[in-house]
């Protein structure tokens, strides 16, 4: 495995910080009552979206679920797009018709999720299938939680991808809780990736809070898939350090000690410190990056707040393609 | 008589039915210690234990399938969909298994599938749908849509005791907005509509949250001297057809009001029934006020435009009164 260049390390750090700060702004907007509906954060598990998506090539297709905001940022959606989407403004990717990460554009290499958990597994298997039929050198990648991995669609999609040997990577983000339900109530196996054995495919279990480990595992999985050894099941172990959403108080159902344990493993802090320790970056370069990110976000948020709400005539547009 | 919310009414019905009948149990996602996403099952696990209030994996087919199996074995499961939209995941279990078992092989499947339904809370296209028409064209499943706290409690009790599969659609907009006195022994039989307001000039036939909009519209129309009769269907299947025909014959002018999209919606069926069986009584076209034929959008003002509102009802009523 070739070592990451300084530029790549810089990018990884940038997307980790951008995601963290962007979500902090979203939480602020939520608390001000400007975001309606739920707000689901990736706090403490940014490294999974960053490491996996950054490991993909431009032609690869990826589909985020609720906590993969870094994925769409790396695929080129701007902070303004994101703010507008969460604020349900016309300038957002769904023009106010939906919220959260429910958007995508196949030309850009992203496919939209829906709220209902599971369908993306067979759908992304289909994207992988089409890529092969079209003789493209590309993989499809999507995510699922420890809870979502209990859906019927998950099993059907993985099994189909397996018998077809599709270039498809499924990343299970095992953050140990699905809403209030611990992973022990979703499955009796300790490592969800072991399900790969039942599908006859390869798998890896990765420290999800280590962005470099996630990146490297994804590169390997991608290479295997392109050699015809897919699909690949990758389980990233992590923890949801917040509630299910901003309105949910997890202290009612998650033991406090687990929180404290995982706060110490914060993936952003961890990466920042490792880069500083290895002297890849100086503290001055880091604060310069932080400043730049804050400027970008302030500007994007301002523009988004100035973006109009959709007009009522827009309600009936776009049901069918013309 | 105590004053309770619509949500509390549902909770009480579950509690009392579980207490009265050891065959009744609840299963669904986060329904146990957490008490459900909306807290409808709060306190149930504490009282009845983990065997009768079962937290499931995120597996709607397993939830409904297991409920069917348990029902076949003599139990009375109540399955919760965290949001009714997710019922799409177990459509096969309901439409092809539960709804046909009695007709084909005489098996009783006394299950209730319940969950939060409907819009008005900016929850977007996957958490706000009105799904009744998915099921109304599937004979063999009863569909219940309470509009008041008393009905929420009384109809759920009836649904749990019913020997058939019942889909019980609780409107989440009403959960904490509706509060009323409910007598402790309330019981509302399935299949019986109720007149919510007597009137002689025009009938509004509706159900679920739309009953409250209809009441507001009727208030406004009464200022013009139009006396609106409001029929709350309460159960959509089996339908209280006689009540629909009676109000149509009485006022000769009918508006059908529902929150689901118009095209393929229940209003079309009701209109056909009235046209077939009470045509000679009519004094104007049967009209429909419904949601627009689009997915239900998330943002303001899109959702407001999409949903029926008092203005749209009043406008339709005035037009109909001009005939
Ligand atoms: C099929 C389906 N059932 C239920 C839900 C409601 N729901 C939304 S997110 C969630 C928990 C998801 O947990 P997990 O998949 O582990 O992802 P995490 O939130 O932990 O990232 C639930 C139950 C849903 N969206 N789809």
XYZ file of C-alpha atoms and ligand atoms in Angstrom:
671
model
C 0.000 0.000 0.000
C 1.643 3.253 -1.116
C 1.863 5.873 1.584
C -0.428 8.831 1.350
C 1.103 11.953 -0.135
C 1.105 15.139 1.844
C -1.571 16.477 -0.471
C -3.801 13.482 0.159
C -3.325 13.798 3.885
C -4.179 17.453 3.562
C -7.387 16.564 1.693
C -8.422 13.973 4.228
C -7.933 16.425 7.045
C -9.753 19.139 5.142
C -12.849 17.001 4.596
C -12.812 15.779 8.191
C -12.753 19.349 9.467
C -15.155 20.679 6.861
C -17.679 18.024 7.795
C -17.288 18.608 11.511
C -17.653 22.388 11.224
C -20.492 22.207 8.705
C -22.462 19.972 11.016
C -21.801 22.338 13.905
C -23.372 25.097 11.827
C -26.331 22.873 10.999
C -26.849 22.138 14.684
C -26.789 25.900 15.318
C -29.451 26.451 12.647
C -31.505 23.619 14.098
C -31.353 25.167 17.574
C -32.445 28.498 16.108
C -35.502 26.700 14.745
C -34.512 27.291 11.126
C -34.266 23.615 10.212
C -37.487 21.666 10.517
C -37.712 17.900 10.507
C -34.920 15.869 12.066
C -31.220 16.654 12.002
C -28.974 13.595 12.014
C -25.285 14.119 12.513
C -22.186 12.110 11.722
C -20.351 13.466 14.741
C -17.660 11.001 15.756
C -17.900 8.932 12.599
C -16.807 11.420 9.923
C -13.782 9.290 9.122
C -15.921 6.579 7.540
C -17.523 8.768 4.893
C -14.281 10.656 4.329
C -12.029 7.599 4.134
C -14.312 5.564 1.886
C -15.377 8.268 -0.530
C -11.903 9.737 -0.832
C -10.660 6.284 -1.771
C -13.002 6.160 -4.758
C -12.164 7.328 -8.253
C -14.151 9.894 -10.138
C -16.039 7.295 -12.196
C -17.161 5.340 -9.125
C -20.698 5.776 -7.850
C -21.538 6.241 -4.196
C -24.752 6.607 -2.318
C -24.884 8.232 1.116
C -27.345 7.460 3.886
C -28.246 9.850 6.701
C -24.829 10.250 8.301
C -22.626 10.464 5.182
C -22.503 14.184 4.661
C -18.766 14.035 3.897
C -19.539 11.765 0.965
C -21.519 14.380 -0.911
C -18.979 17.073 -0.044
C -16.186 14.982 -1.536
C -18.349 14.294 -4.580
C -18.517 18.032 -5.170
C -21.697 19.304 -3.558
C -20.924 22.639 -1.951
C -21.607 23.770 1.599
C -24.175 26.136 0.115
C -25.967 23.204 -1.534
C -26.050 21.484 1.833
C -27.301 24.486 3.789
C -30.000 25.149 1.202
C -31.066 21.511 1.277
C -31.402 21.403 5.064
C -33.156 24.777 5.074
C -35.471 23.545 2.280
C -34.652 26.485 -0.009
C -35.022 26.620 -3.779
C -31.277 26.607 -4.290
C -30.882 23.215 -2.639
C -30.503 20.071 -4.738
C -34.156 19.091 -4.172
C -35.413 22.696 -4.293
C -37.207 22.338 -0.967
C -39.104 19.204 -1.909
C -37.083 17.094 0.481
C -34.412 17.559 3.115
C -31.259 15.877 4.533
C -28.996 13.945 2.169
C -31.891 12.796 -0.006
C -30.399 13.920 -3.310
C -27.996 12.699 -5.922
C -27.006 12.902 -9.542
C -25.696 9.857 -11.349
C -23.568 12.042 -13.663
C -21.733 13.240 -10.578
C -21.399 9.726 -9.237
C -23.957 9.994 -6.471
C -27.268 8.257 -5.979
C -29.902 9.573 -3.575
C -31.056 7.629 -0.554
C -34.598 7.620 0.782
C -35.594 7.544 4.438
C -36.582 3.915 4.275
C -33.558 1.801 5.130
C -32.431 -1.002 2.859
C -33.280 -0.313 -0.794
C -29.877 1.158 -1.571
C -28.229 -2.228 -1.260
C -30.000 -3.831 -4.235
C -30.101 -0.497 -6.069
C -26.354 -0.001 -5.816
C -25.863 -3.623 -6.809
C -27.787 -2.611 -9.928
C -25.488 0.342 -10.485
C -22.534 -2.042 -10.258
C -24.234 -4.461 -12.625
C -24.836 -1.727 -15.191
C -21.250 -0.540 -14.885
C -20.065 -4.008 -15.772
C -22.523 -4.376 -18.644
C -21.365 -1.028 -19.974
C -17.747 -2.159 -19.621
C -16.904 0.678 -17.286
C -14.103 0.390 -14.816
C -15.999 1.456 -11.786
C -17.331 0.294 -8.457
C -20.503 1.153 -6.607
C -20.345 1.818 -2.878
C -22.992 2.444 -0.299
C -23.450 2.466 3.445
C -25.817 0.896 5.901
C -26.109 1.047 9.673
C -26.047 -1.836 12.095
C -29.816 -1.408 12.210
C -30.395 -1.080 8.488
C -28.422 -4.270 7.960
C -31.386 -6.133 9.479
C -33.678 -5.277 6.594
C -34.742 -7.833 4.048
C -33.494 -5.616 1.243
C -29.994 -5.774 2.685
C -29.897 -9.563 2.531
C -31.467 -9.831 -0.893
C -29.203 -7.171 -2.326
C -26.006 -8.670 -0.903
C -26.876 -12.150 -2.042
C -27.720 -11.007 -5.548
C -24.515 -8.991 -5.756
C -22.615 -12.051 -4.531
C -23.954 -14.515 -7.089
C -23.354 -11.933 -9.793
C -19.831 -11.147 -8.483
C -20.550 -7.449 -8.756
C -18.058 -4.645 -8.166
C -20.006 -3.424 -5.191
C -18.755 -2.394 -1.762
C -21.178 -2.317 1.116
C -19.924 -0.419 4.155
C -21.657 -1.260 7.405
C -21.231 1.644 9.778
C -21.576 -0.180 13.029
C -22.087 2.672 15.461
C -23.692 0.262 17.930
C -27.096 1.875 18.158
C -30.023 2.046 15.818
C -32.205 4.750 17.313
C -32.570 3.332 20.870
C -31.811 -0.276 19.940
C -28.345 -1.682 20.686
C -26.659 -3.796 18.040
C -27.089 -6.856 20.257
C -30.804 -6.557 19.473
C -30.146 -6.447 15.749
C -27.881 -9.451 15.442
C -26.381 -12.275 17.475
C -23.024 -12.083 15.722
C -20.443 -9.723 17.156
C -19.041 -8.739 13.780
C -21.712 -7.972 11.236
C -19.142 -8.411 8.477
C -19.193 -12.130 9.214
C -22.393 -12.290 7.247
C -20.130 -12.176 4.223
C -19.372 -15.834 4.865
C -23.016 -16.647 4.276
C -22.906 -14.839 0.954
C -19.588 -16.397 0.003
C -17.816 -13.053 -0.337
C -14.803 -11.318 1.193
C -14.968 -8.918 4.084
C -12.941 -6.667 6.367
C -13.419 -5.294 9.840
C -11.964 -1.834 10.186
C -11.418 0.743 12.916
C -13.978 3.235 11.727
C -12.456 6.082 13.691
C -9.176 5.846 11.827
C -9.566 7.639 8.529
C -6.371 6.209 7.079
C -7.376 2.653 7.936
C -10.765 3.225 6.326
C -9.132 4.723 3.242
C -6.737 1.810 2.860
C -9.387 -0.832 3.367
C -11.553 0.810 0.722
C -8.673 0.948 -1.789
C -8.120 -2.773 -1.287
C -11.808 -3.558 -1.570
C -12.018 -1.503 -4.732
C -9.097 -3.317 -6.306
C -10.607 -6.698 -5.472
C -13.938 -5.672 -6.932
C -12.329 -4.563 -10.168
C -10.543 -7.905 -10.392
C -13.938 -9.589 -10.338
C -13.725 -10.650 -6.681
C -16.663 -8.554 -5.517
C -18.867 -7.730 -3.839
C -17.103 -6.750 -0.636
C -18.547 -6.257 2.825
C -16.667 -3.829 5.019
C -17.638 -3.246 8.615
C -16.425 -0.061 10.243
C -16.601 -0.133 14.019
C -17.554 3.203 15.489
C -19.982 4.816 17.872
C -22.842 7.292 17.561
C -21.738 9.924 20.072
C -25.011 11.846 19.840
C -28.637 10.859 19.934
C -30.331 9.410 16.884
C -31.103 12.992 15.905
C -30.746 16.389 17.557
C -34.132 16.065 19.220
C -33.246 12.725 20.825
C -31.571 12.440 24.234
C -29.381 9.301 24.216
C -28.504 9.469 27.914
C -31.812 7.705 28.547
C -30.671 4.526 26.812
C -26.906 4.596 26.279
C -24.691 3.909 29.323
C -22.633 6.983 30.127
C -19.331 5.105 30.301
C -19.543 4.147 26.621
C -19.892 7.793 25.665
C -16.830 8.747 27.596
C -14.820 5.916 26.178
C -15.647 6.901 22.602
C -15.228 10.616 23.064
C -11.579 9.836 23.694
C -11.442 8.164 20.290
C -12.720 11.180 18.386
C -11.635 10.604 14.786
C -11.020 14.255 13.951
C -8.860 14.893 17.020
C -7.105 11.631 16.424
C -6.150 12.517 12.858
C -5.175 16.095 13.684
C -2.859 14.878 16.428
C -1.310 12.162 14.372
C -0.501 14.623 11.567
C 0.930 17.153 14.000
C 2.940 14.464 15.798
C 4.391 13.207 12.539
C 5.113 16.814 11.645
C 3.154 16.533 8.415
C 1.512 19.802 9.416
C 2.319 22.655 11.696
C -0.134 24.143 14.137
C -0.069 27.306 12.033
C -1.103 25.424 8.884
C -3.894 23.807 10.818
C -5.316 27.055 12.076
C -5.066 28.483 8.593
C -7.160 25.561 7.341
C -9.687 26.071 10.143
C -9.988 29.749 9.298
C -10.502 29.058 5.639
C -13.196 26.503 6.430
C -15.025 28.870 8.752
C -14.987 31.587 6.114
C -16.351 29.254 3.472
C -19.081 28.076 5.809
C -20.098 31.531 7.025
C -20.386 32.719 3.446
C -22.320 29.618 2.349
C -24.699 29.874 5.272
C -25.339 33.532 4.567
C -26.115 32.815 0.926
C -28.358 29.924 1.872
C -30.332 32.011 4.339
C -30.843 34.550 1.580
C -32.024 31.871 -0.816
C -35.810 32.025 -1.215
C -38.281 29.425 -0.094
C -39.857 27.551 -2.972
C -43.042 29.088 -4.299
C -46.340 27.306 -4.045
C -46.464 26.807 -7.835
C -43.455 24.536 -7.480
C -45.561 22.003 -5.574
C -46.933 20.407 -8.719
C -43.820 20.553 -10.879
C -41.535 17.640 -11.523
C -43.820 14.705 -10.805
C -43.099 13.320 -14.245
C -40.233 13.941 -16.567
C -41.193 15.626 -19.806
C -64.223 10.760 32.453
C -60.700 12.108 32.132
C -59.191 14.515 29.623
C -56.567 12.785 27.510
C -54.716 13.350 24.276
C -55.221 11.298 21.140
C -51.810 9.750 21.792
C -52.622 8.898 25.389
C -55.894 7.371 24.214
C -53.999 4.943 22.002
C -51.596 4.144 24.809
C -54.457 3.468 27.194
C -56.181 1.189 24.728
C -53.013 -0.869 24.365
C -52.485 -0.941 28.092
C -56.024 -1.966 28.918
C -56.259 -4.602 26.209
C -52.964 -6.113 27.300
C -54.120 -6.126 30.865
C -57.449 -7.726 29.997
C -56.172 -10.330 27.560
C -52.864 -12.144 27.999
C -52.878 -13.031 24.302
C -52.321 -9.393 23.340
C -48.716 -8.353 22.813
C -46.845 -5.558 21.079
C -43.875 -5.708 18.751
C -41.935 -3.151 16.763
C -38.834 -0.992 16.580
C -37.854 0.864 19.768
C -41.240 0.122 21.348
C -39.762 -1.296 24.553
C -37.799 0.695 27.132
C -37.737 3.674 24.772
C -41.505 3.639 24.471
C -41.627 4.106 20.695
C -40.536 6.984 18.480
C -43.604 8.994 19.527
C -43.906 7.442 23.010
C -47.145 5.638 22.229
C -45.890 2.498 23.980
C -44.253 4.340 26.897
C -44.435 2.335 30.103
C -45.777 -0.826 28.487
C -42.601 -2.834 28.743
C -42.146 -1.796 32.338
C -45.573 -3.162 33.103
C -45.773 -6.218 30.855
C -42.151 -7.241 30.417
C -39.922 -7.907 27.438
C -41.877 -10.932 26.310
C -45.017 -8.984 25.638
C -43.436 -5.738 24.478
C -40.829 -6.839 22.003
C -38.111 -4.653 20.528
C -37.380 -5.927 17.059
C -34.561 -5.442 14.587
C -35.277 -3.048 11.706
C -37.140 -5.732 9.805
C -40.711 -4.826 8.920
C -41.331 -8.078 7.076
C -40.186 -9.968 10.160
C -42.400 -7.827 12.392
C -45.550 -8.430 10.372
C -44.643 -11.979 9.440
C -44.037 -12.897 13.064
C -47.277 -11.193 14.035
C -49.126 -13.284 11.464
C -47.532 -16.488 12.717
C -48.335 -15.651 16.317
C -51.900 -14.778 15.380
C -52.308 -18.084 13.552
C -51.219 -19.730 16.789
C -53.903 -18.024 18.837
C -52.255 -14.803 19.993
C -53.312 -11.197 19.340
C -50.293 -9.229 18.203
C -50.209 -5.477 17.713
C -47.379 -4.561 15.353
C -46.064 -1.018 15.239
C -44.652 0.618 12.142
C -42.372 3.403 13.369
C -43.846 5.515 10.580
C -46.643 4.106 8.479
C -44.623 4.822 5.317
C -42.377 1.872 6.201
C -45.312 -0.471 5.693
C -44.153 -0.622 2.090
C -41.398 -2.977 3.292
C -43.902 -5.598 4.438
C -46.564 -5.097 1.803
C -46.275 -8.699 0.678
C -46.900 -10.039 4.181
C -50.039 -7.965 4.499
C -51.565 -7.999 1.044
C -50.721 -11.501 -0.086
C -50.648 -13.357 3.197
C -52.735 -11.766 5.927
C -55.473 -10.399 3.694
C -56.098 -13.673 1.868
C -55.681 -16.344 4.513
C -59.253 -16.401 5.699
C -60.761 -16.271 2.239
C -58.566 -19.048 0.894
C -58.108 -21.449 3.765
C -60.297 -20.205 6.576
C -57.496 -19.098 8.875
C -58.039 -16.323 11.395
C -55.308 -13.706 11.494
C -56.270 -11.276 14.246
C -53.404 -8.800 13.942
C -53.403 -5.040 14.256
C -50.799 -3.062 12.362
C -50.678 0.461 13.662
C -48.466 3.462 13.151
C -48.186 7.219 12.722
C -49.744 8.398 9.498
C -50.327 11.610 7.579
C -48.756 14.997 7.020
C -48.870 18.545 8.214
C -45.706 18.331 10.273
C -43.029 18.954 7.607
C -41.736 15.446 7.711
C -41.235 15.068 3.977
C -42.138 12.486 1.355
C -41.158 9.410 3.388
C -42.693 10.236 6.759
C -46.027 11.839 5.860
C -47.890 9.602 3.485
C -51.521 8.597 3.618
C -51.378 4.946 2.657
C -55.012 3.839 2.937
C -55.565 3.447 -0.772
C -52.628 1.022 -1.017
C -54.788 -1.303 1.061
C -58.388 -0.390 0.279
C -58.112 -2.241 -2.997
C -57.067 -5.352 -1.079
C -60.126 -7.127 0.302
C -59.478 -8.969 3.539
C -57.944 -6.222 5.612
C -59.885 -3.693 7.649
C -58.771 -0.067 7.609
C -59.433 2.214 10.569
C -58.807 5.971 10.756
C -59.701 7.598 14.095
C -60.180 11.364 14.266
C -60.792 11.952 17.972
C -59.230 10.761 21.203
C -62.333 8.801 22.160
C -62.371 7.093 18.780
C -58.647 6.490 18.922
C -59.166 4.512 22.076
C -62.481 2.898 21.256
C -61.540 1.867 17.731
C -58.195 0.435 18.788
C -59.942 -1.711 21.363
C -62.296 -2.949 18.684
C -59.411 -3.531 16.290
C -57.503 -5.624 18.816
C -60.573 -7.749 19.528
C -61.440 -8.141 15.846
C -60.701 -11.586 14.377
C -59.299 -10.079 11.154
C -56.173 -8.213 10.143
C -56.706 -4.530 10.853
C -54.683 -1.578 9.681
C -55.056 1.170 12.262
C -53.862 4.545 10.989
C -53.197 7.045 13.752
C -52.753 10.598 12.569
C -49.544 11.994 13.983
C -50.699 15.593 13.545
C -53.406 14.820 16.113
C -51.212 13.017 18.656
C -50.746 15.948 21.006
C -53.050 18.517 19.434
C -56.299 16.783 20.313
C -57.390 16.564 23.917
C -60.805 15.588 25.150
C -62.770 13.805 27.806
C -62.884 10.091 27.207
C -65.018 7.760 29.249
C -63.135 4.841 30.718
C -65.248 2.167 29.059
C -65.224 3.615 25.564
C -65.540 1.070 22.754
C -66.257 1.957 19.121
C -67.280 -0.882 16.800
C -65.522 -1.110 13.454
C -67.560 -0.256 10.382
C -69.756 2.450 11.889
C -69.533 6.061 10.747
C -70.698 8.974 12.874
C -72.286 12.350 12.155
C -70.013 14.956 13.747
C -72.240 17.874 12.877
C -75.808 17.919 11.667
C -76.632 20.020 8.633
C -79.077 20.147 5.785
C -77.491 22.027 2.891
C -74.344 20.104 2.147
C -72.480 16.999 3.305
C -68.776 16.746 3.952
C -67.782 13.089 4.050
C -64.353 12.643 5.555
C -62.119 10.874 8.120
C -58.996 11.177 10.251
C -57.399 14.620 10.685
C -59.588 16.058 7.936
C -62.592 15.853 10.270
C -61.155 18.792 12.188
C -60.600 20.823 9.033
C -64.156 20.023 8.019
C -65.430 21.317 11.355
C -63.578 24.579 10.880
C -64.877 24.947 7.346
C -68.421 24.215 8.504
C -68.101 26.936 11.128
C -67.061 29.404 8.460
C -69.805 28.342 6.066
C -72.427 28.621 8.780
C -71.766 32.356 8.792
C -73.112 32.409 5.220
C -76.100 30.431 6.396
C -74.885 27.161 4.923
C -75.527 24.297 7.297
C -72.953 21.614 6.664
C -73.346 18.022 7.747
C -70.107 16.258 8.584
C -69.860 12.513 8.342
C -66.753 10.958 9.895
C -66.306 7.516 8.357
C -64.025 6.246 11.155
C -63.582 2.882 9.410
C -62.892 2.912 5.669
C -63.104 -0.826 5.211
C -65.600 -2.182 5.868
C -67.347 1.022 4.887
C -70.534 2.245 6.495
C -72.100 2.684 3.087
C -75.570 3.342 4.432
C -74.333 6.356 6.399
C -72.742 7.785 3.271
C -75.892 7.308 1.219
C -78.067 8.688 3.980
C -76.240 11.975 4.235
C -76.104 12.255 0.439
C -79.879 11.748 0.234
C -80.445 14.198 3.052
C -78.462 17.190 1.779
C -78.249 16.346 -1.955
C -74.820 17.963 -2.122
C -71.682 16.077 -1.276
C -68.038 16.974 -0.892
C -65.612 14.144 -0.271
C -62.588 15.272 1.701
C -59.372 13.353 2.263
C -55.727 14.063 2.884
C -54.409 11.447 0.468
C -53.834 12.461 -3.156
C -56.979 12.777 -5.245
C -56.084 10.441 -8.126
C -56.856 6.872 -7.153
C -57.893 8.079 -3.719
C -60.818 6.897 -1.633
C -62.923 9.856 -2.758
C -63.249 8.323 -6.192
C -64.728 5.145 -4.714
C -67.142 7.065 -2.508
C -68.230 9.177 -5.462
C -68.956 6.075 -7.496
C -71.019 4.547 -4.702
C -73.073 7.719 -4.327
C -73.500 8.072 -8.077
C -74.637 4.465 -8.413
C -77.007 4.410 -5.463
C -78.226 7.926 -4.775
C -77.928 9.697 -8.112
C -81.550 10.809 -8.220
C -81.122 12.640 -4.904
C -78.198 14.745 -6.039
C -78.456 18.428 -6.665
C -74.995 19.103 -8.000
C -71.801 17.280 -8.870
C -70.080 15.159 -6.252
C -66.933 17.084 -5.452
C -63.589 16.091 -4.026
C -61.164 18.059 -1.924
C -57.927 16.157 -1.539
C -54.176 16.520 -1.599
C -52.452 17.238 -4.871
C -51.274 14.437 -7.120
C -47.632 14.755 -6.198
C -45.468 13.120 -3.579
C -45.875 15.011 -0.325
C -43.154 17.657 -0.314
C -41.055 18.626 2.675
C -40.601 22.379 2.736
C -42.839 25.348 3.337
C -44.805 26.506 1.493
C -44.909 23.378 -0.641
C -46.559 21.166 1.960
C -49.185 23.823 2.734
C -50.034 24.034 -0.947
C -50.192 20.278 -1.282
C -52.555 19.606 1.618
C -56.267 20.362 1.724
C -57.099 23.362 3.886
C -60.161 25.231 5.093
C -59.986 27.659 2.198
C -60.106 24.887 -0.391
C -63.055 23.286 1.369
C -64.979 26.540 1.633
C -64.297 27.337 -1.994
C -65.579 23.943 -3.122
C -68.619 24.302 -0.870
C -69.518 27.704 -2.271
C -69.201 26.418 -5.797
C -71.417 23.465 -4.985
C -73.975 25.655 -3.237
C -74.319 27.679 -6.453
C -75.807 24.709 -8.275
C -37.243 0.265 6.843
C -37.150 1.299 7.892
N -37.576 1.028 9.138
C -37.463 1.952 10.124
C -36.937 3.172 9.878
C -36.864 4.226 10.984
N -35.473 4.503 11.321
C -34.788 5.503 10.710
S -33.189 5.550 11.148
C -33.389 4.243 12.215
C -32.213 3.719 12.954
C -31.116 3.376 11.993
O -30.081 2.758 12.619
P -28.794 2.315 11.825
O -29.181 1.667 10.542
O -27.943 1.533 12.756
O -28.085 3.679 11.428
P -27.589 4.848 12.402
O -28.748 5.748 12.642
O -27.071 4.227 13.628
O -26.529 5.541 11.625
C -34.709 3.794 12.195
C -35.236 2.694 13.008
C -36.564 3.446 8.544
N -36.072 4.646 8.198
N -36.665 2.509 7.599
